[in-house]
XYZ file of C-alpha atoms in Angstrom:
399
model
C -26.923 -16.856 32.826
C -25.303 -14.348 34.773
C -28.284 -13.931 37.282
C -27.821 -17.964 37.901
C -23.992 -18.808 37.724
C -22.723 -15.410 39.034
C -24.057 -16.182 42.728
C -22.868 -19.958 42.682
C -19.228 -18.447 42.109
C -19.249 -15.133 44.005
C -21.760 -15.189 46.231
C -23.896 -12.307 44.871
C -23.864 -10.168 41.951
C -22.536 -7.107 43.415
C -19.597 -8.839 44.411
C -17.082 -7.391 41.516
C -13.877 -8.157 42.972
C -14.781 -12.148 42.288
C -16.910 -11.164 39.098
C -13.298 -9.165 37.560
C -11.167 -11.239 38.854
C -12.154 -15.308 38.773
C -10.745 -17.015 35.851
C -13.461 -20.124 36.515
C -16.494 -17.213 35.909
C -15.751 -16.750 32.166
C -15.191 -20.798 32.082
C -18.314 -21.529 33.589
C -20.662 -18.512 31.863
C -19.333 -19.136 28.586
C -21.401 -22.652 27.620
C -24.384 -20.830 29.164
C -23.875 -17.645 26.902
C -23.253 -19.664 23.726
C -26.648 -21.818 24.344
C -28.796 -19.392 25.591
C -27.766 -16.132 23.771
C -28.515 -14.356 20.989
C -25.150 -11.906 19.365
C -26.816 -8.889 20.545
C -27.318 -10.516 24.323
C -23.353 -11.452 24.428
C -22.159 -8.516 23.408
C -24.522 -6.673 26.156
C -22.716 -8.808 28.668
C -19.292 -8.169 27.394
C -20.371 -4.152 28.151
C -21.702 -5.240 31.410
C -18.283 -6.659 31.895
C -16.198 -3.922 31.167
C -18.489 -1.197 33.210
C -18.632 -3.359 35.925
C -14.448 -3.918 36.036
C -13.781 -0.182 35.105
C -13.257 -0.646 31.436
C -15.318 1.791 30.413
C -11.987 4.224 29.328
C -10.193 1.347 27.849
C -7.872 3.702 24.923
C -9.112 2.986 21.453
C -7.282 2.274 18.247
C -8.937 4.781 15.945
C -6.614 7.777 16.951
C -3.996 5.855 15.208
C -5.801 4.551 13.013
C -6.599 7.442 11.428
C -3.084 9.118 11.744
C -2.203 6.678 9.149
C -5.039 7.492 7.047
C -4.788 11.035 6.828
C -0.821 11.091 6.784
C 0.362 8.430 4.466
C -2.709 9.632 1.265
C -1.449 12.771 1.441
C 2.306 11.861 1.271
C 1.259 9.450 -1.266
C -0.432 12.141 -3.423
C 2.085 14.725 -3.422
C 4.762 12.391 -4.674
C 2.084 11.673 -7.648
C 1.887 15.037 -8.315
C 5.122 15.392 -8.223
C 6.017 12.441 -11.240
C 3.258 14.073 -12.972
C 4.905 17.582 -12.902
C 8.154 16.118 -13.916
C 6.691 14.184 -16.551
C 4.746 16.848 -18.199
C 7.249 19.672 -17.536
C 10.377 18.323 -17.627
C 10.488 15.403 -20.122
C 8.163 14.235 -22.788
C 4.874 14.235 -21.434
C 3.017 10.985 -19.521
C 2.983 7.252 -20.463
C 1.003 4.249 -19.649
C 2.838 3.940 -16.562
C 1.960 7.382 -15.444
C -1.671 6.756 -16.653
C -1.778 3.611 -14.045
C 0.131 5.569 -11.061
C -2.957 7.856 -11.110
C -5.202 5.072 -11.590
C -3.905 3.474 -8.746
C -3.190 6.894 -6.194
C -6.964 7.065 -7.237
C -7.876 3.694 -5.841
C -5.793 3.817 -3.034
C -7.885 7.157 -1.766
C -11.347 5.014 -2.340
C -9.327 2.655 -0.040
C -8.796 5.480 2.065
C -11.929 7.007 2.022
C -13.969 3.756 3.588
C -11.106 2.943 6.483
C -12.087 6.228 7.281
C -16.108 5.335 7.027
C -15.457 2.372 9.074
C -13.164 4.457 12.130
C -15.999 6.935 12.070
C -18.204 3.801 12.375
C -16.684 3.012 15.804
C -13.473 0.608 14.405
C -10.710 1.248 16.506
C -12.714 0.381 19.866
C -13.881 -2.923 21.776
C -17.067 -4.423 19.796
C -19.067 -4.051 22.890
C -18.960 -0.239 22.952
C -20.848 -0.083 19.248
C -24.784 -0.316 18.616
C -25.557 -3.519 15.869
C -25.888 -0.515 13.529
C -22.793 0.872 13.748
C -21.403 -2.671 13.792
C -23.554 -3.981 10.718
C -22.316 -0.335 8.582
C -18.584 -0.754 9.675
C -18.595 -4.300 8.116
C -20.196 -3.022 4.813
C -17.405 -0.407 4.460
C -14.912 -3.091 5.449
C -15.984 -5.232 2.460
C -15.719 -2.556 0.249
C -11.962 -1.648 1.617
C -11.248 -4.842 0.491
C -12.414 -4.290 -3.008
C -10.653 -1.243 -3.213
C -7.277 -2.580 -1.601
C -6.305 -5.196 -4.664
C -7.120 -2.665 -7.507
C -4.740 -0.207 -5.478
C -1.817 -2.395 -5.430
C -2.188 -4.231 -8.517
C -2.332 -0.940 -10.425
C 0.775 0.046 -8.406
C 3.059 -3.274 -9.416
C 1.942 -2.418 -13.410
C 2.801 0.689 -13.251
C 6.412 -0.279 -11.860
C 6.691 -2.431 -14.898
C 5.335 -0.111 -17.092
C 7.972 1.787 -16.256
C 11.022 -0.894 -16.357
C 9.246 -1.929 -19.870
C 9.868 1.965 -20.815
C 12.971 2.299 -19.441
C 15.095 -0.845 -20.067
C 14.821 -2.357 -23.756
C 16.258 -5.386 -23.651
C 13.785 -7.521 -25.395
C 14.251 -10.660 -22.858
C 13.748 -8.429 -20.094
C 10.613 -6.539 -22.229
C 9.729 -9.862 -22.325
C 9.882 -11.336 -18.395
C 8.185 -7.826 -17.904
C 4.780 -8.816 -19.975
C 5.204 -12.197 -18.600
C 5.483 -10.463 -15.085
C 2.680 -8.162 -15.737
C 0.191 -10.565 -16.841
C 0.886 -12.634 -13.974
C -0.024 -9.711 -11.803
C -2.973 -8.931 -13.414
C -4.857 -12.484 -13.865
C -3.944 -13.757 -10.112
C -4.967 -10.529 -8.471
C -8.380 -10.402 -10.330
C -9.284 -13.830 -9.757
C -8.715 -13.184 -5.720
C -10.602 -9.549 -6.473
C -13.053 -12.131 -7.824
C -13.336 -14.422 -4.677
C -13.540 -11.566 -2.437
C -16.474 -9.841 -4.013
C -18.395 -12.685 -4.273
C -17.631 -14.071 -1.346
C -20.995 -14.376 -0.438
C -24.379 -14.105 -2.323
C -26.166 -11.774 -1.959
C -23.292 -9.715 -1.379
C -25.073 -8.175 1.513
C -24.743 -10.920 3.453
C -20.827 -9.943 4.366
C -22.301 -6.877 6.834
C -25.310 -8.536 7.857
C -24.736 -12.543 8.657
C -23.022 -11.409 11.952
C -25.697 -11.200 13.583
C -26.943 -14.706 13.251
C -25.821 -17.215 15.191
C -26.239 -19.660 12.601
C -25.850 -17.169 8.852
C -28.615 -17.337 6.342
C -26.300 -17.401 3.930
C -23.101 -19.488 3.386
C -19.937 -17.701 2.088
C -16.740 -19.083 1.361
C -13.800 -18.418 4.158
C -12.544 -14.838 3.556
C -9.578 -15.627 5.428
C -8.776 -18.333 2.523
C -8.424 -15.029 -0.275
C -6.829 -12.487 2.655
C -4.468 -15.040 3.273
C -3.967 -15.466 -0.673
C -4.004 -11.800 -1.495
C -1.385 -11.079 0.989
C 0.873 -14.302 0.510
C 0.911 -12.987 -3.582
C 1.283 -9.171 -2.919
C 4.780 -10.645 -1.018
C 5.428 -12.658 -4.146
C 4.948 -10.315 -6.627
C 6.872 -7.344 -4.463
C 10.215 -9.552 -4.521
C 9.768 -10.911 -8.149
C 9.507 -7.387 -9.106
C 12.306 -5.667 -6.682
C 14.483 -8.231 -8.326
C 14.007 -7.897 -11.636
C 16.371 -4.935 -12.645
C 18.778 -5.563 -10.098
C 20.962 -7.737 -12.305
C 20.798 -4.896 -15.323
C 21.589 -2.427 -12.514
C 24.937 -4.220 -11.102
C 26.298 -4.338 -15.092
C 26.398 -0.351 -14.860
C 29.737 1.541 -14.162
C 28.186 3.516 -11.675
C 30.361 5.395 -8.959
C 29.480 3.942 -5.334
C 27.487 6.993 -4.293
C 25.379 6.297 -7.168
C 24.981 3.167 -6.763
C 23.923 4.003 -3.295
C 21.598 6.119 -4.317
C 20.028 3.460 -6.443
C 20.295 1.290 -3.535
C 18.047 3.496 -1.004
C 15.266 3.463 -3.410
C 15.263 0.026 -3.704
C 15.271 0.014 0.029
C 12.187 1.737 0.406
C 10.406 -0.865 -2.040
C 11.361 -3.433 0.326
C 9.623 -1.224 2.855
C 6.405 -2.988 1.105
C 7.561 -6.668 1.670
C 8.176 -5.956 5.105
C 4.580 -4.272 5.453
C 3.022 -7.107 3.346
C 4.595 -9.867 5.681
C 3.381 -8.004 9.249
C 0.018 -7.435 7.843
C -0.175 -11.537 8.135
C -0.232 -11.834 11.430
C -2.510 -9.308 11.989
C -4.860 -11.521 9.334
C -4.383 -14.702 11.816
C -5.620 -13.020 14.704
C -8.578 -11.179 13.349
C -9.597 -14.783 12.282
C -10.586 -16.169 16.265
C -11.015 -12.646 17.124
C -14.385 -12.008 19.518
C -13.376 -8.276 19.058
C -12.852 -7.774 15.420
C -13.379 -3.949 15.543
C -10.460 -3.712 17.408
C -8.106 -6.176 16.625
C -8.840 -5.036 12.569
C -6.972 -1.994 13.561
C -3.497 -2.964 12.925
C -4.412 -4.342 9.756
C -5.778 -0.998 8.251
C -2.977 0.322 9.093
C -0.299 -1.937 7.843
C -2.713 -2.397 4.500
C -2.190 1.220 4.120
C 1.101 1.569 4.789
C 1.564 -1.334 2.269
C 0.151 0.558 -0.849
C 0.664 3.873 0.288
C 4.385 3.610 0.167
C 3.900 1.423 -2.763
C 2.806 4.266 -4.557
C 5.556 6.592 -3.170
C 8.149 4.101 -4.049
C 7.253 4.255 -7.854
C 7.248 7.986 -7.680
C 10.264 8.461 -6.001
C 12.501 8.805 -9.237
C 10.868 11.193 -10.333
C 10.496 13.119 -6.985
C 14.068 13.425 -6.768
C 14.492 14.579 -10.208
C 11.944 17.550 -9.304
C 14.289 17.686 -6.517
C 17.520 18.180 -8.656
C 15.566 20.859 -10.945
C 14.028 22.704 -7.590
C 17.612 22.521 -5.958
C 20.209 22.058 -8.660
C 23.227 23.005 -6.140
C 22.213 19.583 -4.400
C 23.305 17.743 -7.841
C 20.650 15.334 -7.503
C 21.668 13.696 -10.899
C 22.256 9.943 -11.705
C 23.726 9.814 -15.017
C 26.731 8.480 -14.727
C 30.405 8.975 -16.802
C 31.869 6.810 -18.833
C 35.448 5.578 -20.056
C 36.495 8.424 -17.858
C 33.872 11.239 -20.034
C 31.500 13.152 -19.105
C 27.988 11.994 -19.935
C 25.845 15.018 -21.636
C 21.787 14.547 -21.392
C 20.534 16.626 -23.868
C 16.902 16.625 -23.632
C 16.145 18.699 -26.775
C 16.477 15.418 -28.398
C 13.266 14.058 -26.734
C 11.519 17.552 -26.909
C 13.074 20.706 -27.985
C 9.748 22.549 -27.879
C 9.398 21.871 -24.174
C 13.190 22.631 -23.746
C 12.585 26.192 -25.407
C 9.520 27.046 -23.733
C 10.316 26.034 -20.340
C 13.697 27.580 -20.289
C 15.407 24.555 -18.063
C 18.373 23.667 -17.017
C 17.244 20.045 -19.014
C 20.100 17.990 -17.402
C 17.061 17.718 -14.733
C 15.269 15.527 -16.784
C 18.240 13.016 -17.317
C 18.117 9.486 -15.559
C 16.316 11.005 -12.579
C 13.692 8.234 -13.780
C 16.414 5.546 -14.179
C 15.850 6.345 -18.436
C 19.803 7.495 -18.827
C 21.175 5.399 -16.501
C 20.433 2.070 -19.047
C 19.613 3.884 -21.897
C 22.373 6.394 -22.217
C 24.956 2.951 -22.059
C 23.196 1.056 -24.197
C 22.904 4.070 -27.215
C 26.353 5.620 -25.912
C 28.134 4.781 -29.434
C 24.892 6.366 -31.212
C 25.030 9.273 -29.311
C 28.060 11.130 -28.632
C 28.400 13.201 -31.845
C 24.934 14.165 -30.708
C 26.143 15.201 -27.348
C 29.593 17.073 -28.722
C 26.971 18.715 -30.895
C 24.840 19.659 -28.355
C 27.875 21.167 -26.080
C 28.649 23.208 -29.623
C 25.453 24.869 -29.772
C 25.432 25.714 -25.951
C 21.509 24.254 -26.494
C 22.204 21.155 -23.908
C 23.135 20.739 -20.637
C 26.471 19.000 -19.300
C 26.309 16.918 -16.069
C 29.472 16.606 -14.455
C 30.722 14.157 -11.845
């Protein structure tokens, strides 16, 4: 093609002003290419191209790339470790929520672990620049990213309502939570389902690229991206909204109720990543370089459940805050009918009170526990509290 149509347009093939800068060449070459050419024969001319026009240093994605994939894990982690601490240490010991935080951190890092297989693949540069091997292994860790990315966030939404369903005991709202949590759970395996068996044999999502008509027919993956991603949005504002209207019935002061506020902040963080990572889904779909336009989609996908996971853990970051710093007077728990509200956590543990040797006002509504519970049992426990102040065993959190 190019030995025949190149001439007719420029005169001769060493003429690389005309062959860089025509716009009829591509126009002309292309029906040639696309009749004539095999995948591995196009994307040898694309490289042609590019050496010919002085592409050859065109920048890469992958440096970015993979500042987002070593960052944001390790952020993520830490904060896990941190609830973890605070929940072992400083309060009872873990729940089910808990459980699924870890479940999901650990997810997220098998997430993390092929984006980085697929960078180190070549991902993050122009197509034409990678060997069909390189191509053809970057694709198979791509499919498996996917896998890994739904388990991540699902695990991260039911641990948020784990938590609100441990926290809040209002039975209609224990109730929207189950009815929440199930709805999570069955749409978000059935797209798991689509994706994995997208195409059979499975291999066939690394390999049928290089066939200009596939062996094998698969579904469109776009049709579950586009799914996954239009429910992740759902889901993140069903369940930001949930406890708001519990939340605005509390006598809180206003810097409390700001403080409330910039966590809920950061969980929109995740709608906002959710709704850019769509675009980024559109244009992969007519892409003719897919290694390099999937970059901004790794890293909006792990910016999504990274801070997804940081967001759930950020309660109980800033209570390991308030224990680490007490002069910052991190608390949340708020007064009432002008008193002041005493958390007394020998009432949940008094073995871990004694052997830690806390300050346990730490482990008050630092995990939004107090802030409902301590108005909703307030009658049922104030001679508890005076009692506490009377022994000198609890701790009294001022305003």
């Amino acid at each position: 093609c190019i030995e025949t149509i190149v001439p007719q347009i420029c005169g001769s093939l060493t003429n690389t002003t005309c062959i860089c800068t025509d716009t009829q060449l591509p126009v002309t070459l292309e029906p040639c290419i696309v009749s004539a050419c095999n995948v591995t024969d196009e994307l040898q001319l694309q490289r042609y191209s590019a050496q010919t026009c002085g592409r050859a240093n065109d920048k890469s994605r992958q440096l970015g790339q993979l500042r987002v994939t070593y960052v944001l894990p390790a952020l993520a982690a830490l904060f896990v470790l941190a609830r973890l601490y605070v929940r072992i240490k400083l309060t009872i010991g873990l729940g089910a929520d808990d459980w699924t935080m870890l479940a999901a951190l650990c997810a997220y890092l098998a997430m993390v672990g092929t984006g980085i297989s697929m960078a180190l693949q070549g991902f993050g540069q122009h197509t034409f620049w990678l060997s069909i091997d390189e191509i053809t292994r970057a694709l198979m860790f791509f499919y498996l990213s996917e896998i890994c990315y739904l388990p991540a966030i699902t695990l991260t939404k039911i641990s948020l309502l784990l938590f609100f369903a441990r926290v809040f005991p209002h039975p209609r709202f224990r109730m929207g939570i189950w009815a929440m949590l199930g709805f999570v759970f069955l749409s978000n395996f059935s797209i798991i389902m689509v994706i994995i068996f997208q195409c059979v044999p499975v291999h066939a999502n690394w390999t049928n690229w290089t066939y200009k008509v596939p062996p094998v027919k698969c579904i469109n993956r776009f049709i579950a991206a586009y799914a996954a991603a239009g429910m992740s949005i759902l889901h993140d504002v069903i369940i930001l909204l949930m406890p708001i209207p519990i939340l605005a019935r509390l006598n809180l002061p206003w810097h409390k109720k700001l403080n409330v506020l910039v966590m809920f902040l950061v969980g929109s963080f995740v709608i906002i990543c959710s709704i850019f990572r769509l675009p980024t889904l559109m244009k992969l779909k007519g892409s003719t370089d897919p290694s390099y336009d999937q970059a901004p989609i790794a890293i909006w996908t792990d910016l999504e459940v990274g801070v997804g996971i940081i967001c759930g853990c950020l309660p109980s970051f800033r209570s390991l805050i308030g224990y680490m710093f007490p002069s910052l007077k991190m608390s949340l728990v708020p007064s009432y009918e002008g008193n002041t509200l005493v958390h007394w956590a020998g009432s949940r543990s008094k073995n871990k009170q004694n052997s830690a040797g806390l300050n346990t006002g730490v482990a008050s509504f630092m995990e939004l526990e107090d802030l409902y519970g301590s108005r909703h049992n307030l009658n049922q426990t104030k001679n508890e509290q005076r009692s506490a102040i009377t022994r000198g065993s609890g701790a009294s959190i001022t305003e």
